[in-house]
Short mmCIF file of C-alpha atoms in Angstrom, two decimals:
data_model
loop_
_atom_site.label_atom_id
_atom_site.label_comp_id
_atom_site.label_asym_id
_atom_site.label_seq_id
_atom_site.Cartn_x
_atom_site.Cartn_y
_atom_site.Cartn_z
CA UNK A 23 0.93 -9.43 -2.44
CA UNK A 24 4.03 -7.13 -1.80
CA UNK A 25 3.67 -4.05 -4.34
CA UNK A 26 -0.34 -4.09 -3.67
CA UNK A 27 -0.14 -3.67 0.22
CA UNK A 28 3.00 -1.07 -1.04
CA UNK A 29 0.06 0.67 -3.21
CA UNK A 30 -2.25 0.03 -0.64
CA UNK A 31 -2.28 0.04 2.71
CA UNK A 32 1.07 1.11 3.00
CA UNK A 33 0.54 4.73 1.50
CA UNK A 34 -1.80 5.47 4.06
CA UNK A 35 0.51 5.36 6.01
CA UNK A 36 3.05 6.85 4.44
CA UNK A 37 0.86 9.88 3.33
CA UNK A 38 0.85 11.33 6.46
CA UNK A 39 3.95 11.16 7.62
CA UNK A 40 6.00 12.32 4.46
CA UNK A 41 3.50 15.71 4.86
CA UNK A 42 4.40 15.63 8.54
CA UNK A 43 7.92 15.33 7.54
CA UNK A 44 7.20 18.24 4.49
CA UNK A 45 5.86 20.49 7.47
CA UNK A 46 8.80 20.45 9.79
CA UNK A 47 11.00 20.70 7.07
CA UNK A 48 9.32 23.54 5.32
CA UNK A 49 10.59 27.34 5.06
CA UNK A 50 8.76 29.02 8.23
CA UNK A 51 6.79 30.83 6.11
CA UNK A 52 5.16 27.73 5.01
CA UNK A 53 3.95 26.25 8.12
CA UNK A 54 2.28 29.98 9.61
CA UNK A 55 0.31 29.94 6.29
CA UNK A 56 -1.01 26.57 7.24
CA UNK A 57 -0.58 27.32 11.46
CA UNK A 58 -3.30 30.35 10.73
CA UNK A 59 -5.04 28.25 8.23
CA UNK A 60 -6.13 25.69 10.42
CA UNK A 61 -6.76 28.36 13.19
CA UNK A 62 -8.80 30.87 10.96
CA UNK A 63 -11.66 32.21 13.29
CA UNK A 64 -14.59 30.50 10.06
CA UNK A 65 -14.65 26.93 11.25
CA UNK A 66 -14.70 26.09 6.91
CA UNK A 67 -11.85 26.93 6.29
CA UNK A 68 -9.66 24.28 8.89
CA UNK A 69 -12.52 21.40 8.14
CA UNK A 70 -12.06 22.11 4.16
CA UNK A 71 -8.06 21.31 5.33
CA UNK A 72 -8.38 18.44 7.21
CA UNK A 73 -10.96 16.65 5.25
CA UNK A 74 -8.76 17.06 2.09
CA UNK A 75 -5.76 15.81 3.77
CA UNK A 76 -8.34 12.88 5.00
CA UNK A 77 -8.72 11.86 1.66
CA UNK A 78 -6.02 12.48 -0.22
CA UNK A 79 -4.61 9.56 2.03
CA UNK A 80 -8.16 7.94 2.98
CA UNK A 81 -9.75 7.38 0.27
CA UNK A 82 -7.28 8.08 -3.15
CA UNK A 83 -5.04 6.23 -2.98
CA UNK A 84 -6.12 3.11 -5.56
CA UNK A 85 -7.03 0.52 -3.93
CA UNK A 86 -10.58 0.57 -4.32
CA UNK A 87 -10.26 1.97 -8.77
CA UNK A 88 -9.07 -1.80 -9.22
CA UNK A 89 -11.00 -4.25 -7.01
CA UNK A 90 -11.70 -5.85 -9.34
CA UNK A 91 -8.22 -5.57 -11.54
CA UNK A 92 -6.39 -6.73 -8.81
CA UNK A 93 -8.14 -10.48 -8.49
CA UNK A 94 -6.80 -10.71 -12.30
CA UNK A 95 -6.51 -14.69 -14.15
CA UNK A 96 -8.27 -15.61 -10.91
CA UNK A 97 -11.08 -13.32 -11.87
CA UNK A 98 -13.47 -16.53 -13.36
CA UNK A 99 -13.51 -18.22 -9.27
CA UNK A 100 -15.36 -14.76 -8.37
CA UNK A 101 -18.16 -15.72 -10.41
CA UNK A 102 -18.40 -19.19 -9.72
CA UNK A 103 -18.10 -19.33 -5.76
CA UNK A 104 -21.69 -19.81 -4.24
CA UNK A 105 -21.78 -16.54 -3.48
CA UNK A 106 -23.51 -14.08 -4.45
CA UNK A 107 -22.01 -10.99 -6.43
CA UNK A 108 -24.09 -8.53 -4.15
CA UNK A 109 -21.98 -9.88 -1.52
CA UNK A 110 -19.15 -9.68 -2.76
CA UNK A 111 -19.17 -6.62 -3.46
CA UNK A 112 -20.92 -5.69 -0.15
CA UNK A 113 -17.47 -7.54 1.82
CA UNK A 114 -15.20 -5.25 -1.19
CA UNK A 115 -16.21 -2.01 -0.10
CA UNK A 116 -15.49 -3.14 3.65
CA UNK A 117 -12.31 -3.89 3.09
CA UNK A 118 -11.56 -1.29 1.17
CA UNK A 119 -13.25 1.01 3.67
CA UNK A 120 -11.10 -0.58 6.43
CA UNK A 121 -8.43 0.82 4.83
CA UNK A 122 -9.57 4.35 4.16
CA UNK A 123 -10.71 4.33 7.77
CA UNK A 124 -7.27 3.32 8.91
CA UNK A 125 -5.87 6.64 6.93
CA UNK A 126 -8.39 8.61 8.14
CA UNK A 127 -7.06 7.77 11.71
CA UNK A 128 -3.60 7.98 10.98
CA UNK A 129 -3.85 11.98 9.54
CA UNK A 130 -6.24 12.45 12.59
CA UNK A 131 -3.31 11.38 14.36
CA UNK A 132 -1.40 13.75 12.62
CA UNK A 133 -3.25 16.87 13.26
CA UNK A 134 -3.59 15.85 16.95
CA UNK A 135 0.17 17.32 16.44
CA UNK A 136 -0.88 20.18 14.55
CA UNK A 137 -3.26 20.95 17.51
CA UNK A 138 -6.05 21.01 15.60
CA UNK A 139 -9.12 21.87 17.67
CA UNK A 140 -10.81 19.17 18.57
CA UNK A 141 -14.61 19.87 17.83
CA UNK A 142 -12.87 20.71 14.31
CA UNK A 143 -10.62 17.20 13.63
CA UNK A 144 -14.49 15.59 14.98
CA UNK A 145 -16.02 17.27 12.33
CA UNK A 146 -13.11 16.83 9.19
CA UNK A 147 -13.24 13.22 10.83
CA UNK A 148 -17.48 13.04 9.80
CA UNK A 149 -17.50 14.04 6.88
CA UNK A 150 -13.94 12.55 5.76
CA UNK A 151 -16.34 8.97 6.80
CA UNK A 152 -18.96 10.37 3.95
CA UNK A 153 -16.85 11.54 1.61
CA UNK A 154 -14.28 7.97 1.70
CA UNK A 155 -16.91 5.58 1.41
CA UNK A 156 -18.36 8.12 -1.89
CA UNK A 157 -14.91 7.38 -3.30
CA UNK A 158 -14.48 4.10 -2.55
CA UNK A 159 -17.89 3.21 -4.36
CA UNK A 160 -16.92 5.79 -7.42
CA UNK A 161 -13.42 4.25 -8.03
CA UNK A 162 -15.89 0.23 -7.79
CA UNK A 163 -18.48 1.53 -10.54
CA UNK A 164 -15.45 2.58 -12.02
CA UNK A 165 -13.49 -0.16 -12.22
CA UNK A 166 -15.85 -2.60 -13.01
CA UNK A 167 -17.22 -1.27 -16.53
CA UNK A 168 -14.05 -2.81 -17.23
CA UNK A 169 -11.48 -4.54 -14.94
CA UNK A 170 -7.96 -4.59 -16.81
CA UNK A 171 -8.02 -8.37 -15.80
CA UNK A 172 -4.97 -10.24 -18.44
CA UNK A 173 -1.84 -8.02 -16.44
CA UNK A 174 0.97 -10.10 -16.05
CA UNK A 175 2.77 -8.34 -13.36
CA UNK A 176 1.32 -7.06 -9.93
CA UNK A 177 2.69 -3.34 -10.89
CA UNK A 178 0.11 -3.23 -14.00
CA UNK A 179 -3.45 -3.53 -12.23
CA UNK A 180 -2.71 -1.38 -10.10
CA UNK A 181 -0.18 1.42 -11.41
CA UNK A 182 -0.33 0.93 -14.96
CA UNK A 183 -4.02 0.78 -15.04
CA UNK A 184 -6.58 3.52 -16.63
CA UNK A 185 -9.19 3.01 -13.71
CA UNK A 186 -6.70 3.71 -10.92
CA UNK A 187 -4.93 7.31 -12.73
CA UNK A 188 -8.93 8.85 -14.65
CA UNK A 189 -9.83 8.08 -10.81
CA UNK A 190 -7.30 9.64 -9.13
CA UNK A 191 -8.34 12.73 -11.36
CA UNK A 192 -11.61 12.70 -11.40
CA UNK A 193 -11.68 12.50 -7.71
CA UNK A 194 -8.49 14.91 -7.33
CA UNK A 195 -11.45 17.34 -9.67
CA UNK A 196 -14.27 16.19 -7.31
CA UNK A 197 -12.30 17.75 -4.20
CA UNK A 198 -11.46 20.70 -6.12
CA UNK A 199 -14.80 21.25 -7.20
CA UNK A 200 -16.15 20.78 -3.94
CA UNK A 201 -13.89 23.35 -1.87
CA UNK A 202 -14.45 25.40 -4.69
CA UNK A 203 -18.59 25.81 -3.67
CA UNK A 204 -17.79 25.98 -0.22
CA UNK A 205 -15.53 29.29 -0.25
CA UNK A 206 -18.53 31.12 -2.94
CA UNK A 207 -20.80 30.26 -0.02
CA UNK A 208 -18.03 31.31 2.63
CA UNK A 209 -17.27 34.89 1.04
CA UNK A 210 -21.40 35.36 0.52
CA UNK A 211 -21.49 34.94 4.44
CA UNK A 212 -23.60 31.73 3.69
CA UNK A 213 -23.84 29.81 7.78
CA UNK A 214 -21.24 27.63 8.91
CA UNK A 215 -23.77 24.70 9.51
CA UNK A 216 -25.74 25.23 6.86
CA UNK A 217 -22.06 24.60 4.54
CA UNK A 218 -21.29 21.65 7.11
CA UNK A 219 -24.79 19.99 6.02
CA UNK A 220 -25.03 21.37 2.74
CA UNK A 221 -21.31 18.61 2.89
CA UNK A 222 -23.23 15.64 4.51
CA UNK A 223 -25.70 15.67 2.28
CA UNK A 224 -23.36 16.54 -0.72
CA UNK A 225 -21.06 13.57 0.24
CA UNK A 226 -24.08 10.25 1.76
CA UNK A 227 -26.46 11.59 -0.56
CA UNK A 228 -23.51 10.73 -3.24
CA UNK A 229 -22.69 8.02 -1.68
CA UNK A 230 -26.15 6.20 -1.49
CA UNK A 231 -27.43 5.98 -4.80
CA UNK A 232 -23.76 4.64 -5.88
CA UNK A 233 -23.93 2.12 -3.54
CA UNK A 234 -27.48 1.54 -5.32
CA UNK A 235 -26.03 1.63 -8.47
CA UNK A 236 -23.47 -0.62 -7.49
CA UNK A 237 -25.30 -3.24 -6.26
CA UNK A 238 -27.71 -3.48 -9.65
CA UNK A 239 -24.27 -2.94 -11.86
CA UNK A 240 -22.78 -6.16 -10.10
CA UNK A 241 -25.55 -8.52 -11.13
CA UNK A 242 -25.37 -7.77 -14.71
CA UNK A 243 -21.91 -6.84 -15.60
CA UNK A 244 -19.91 -10.05 -14.19
CA UNK A 245 -22.11 -12.54 -16.28
CA UNK A 246 -20.54 -10.85 -18.64
CA UNK A 247 -16.82 -10.07 -17.89
CA UNK A 248 -14.50 -12.77 -19.76
CA UNK A 249 -12.02 -13.43 -18.69
#
């Protein structure tokens, strides 16, 4: 479906490309600020910047939060095929993650052009992978709770879907909250490794909890969803 392609997989390529073009066209003061931040003495600052950039491209794109809505009136097929709802959800998770991972790789290629240190890039990729899974599961739960199935045009399933809008804004708020929390730890001179491991624990623990919740929630919601 063209509209799904443009608003889904295609977006993971467009965002890094646009950012790259903006970077070279912006005022020198802006590019100087970005360069100085990426080369900061405190490694958490460039890691946060790179991770946020990756997440905006990879996970905050409406793919996961419209997973069930995109099926529309064909959702009845998912209810009768001889595949458990648990395995269907696992397949949808892998589908969303494969696109998110592509976005992480694309963003990493752009960051390489910025001459980001390899250790900073790898550290950012690790957090971005774990955090992407967290936001994917979060978006799927929101959409499964109340999928938009009665659409007549594909655009409504993604761009006019309240689940996508809600997930996008709340996900950005979560990222902003995490950045603020890390900033507070940084100015209090908490060791870098402690802050970094805390981020992995928050996103990793959150992703595990959401995965268990989603698989159990699917058993309740699938039979209850009416087309």
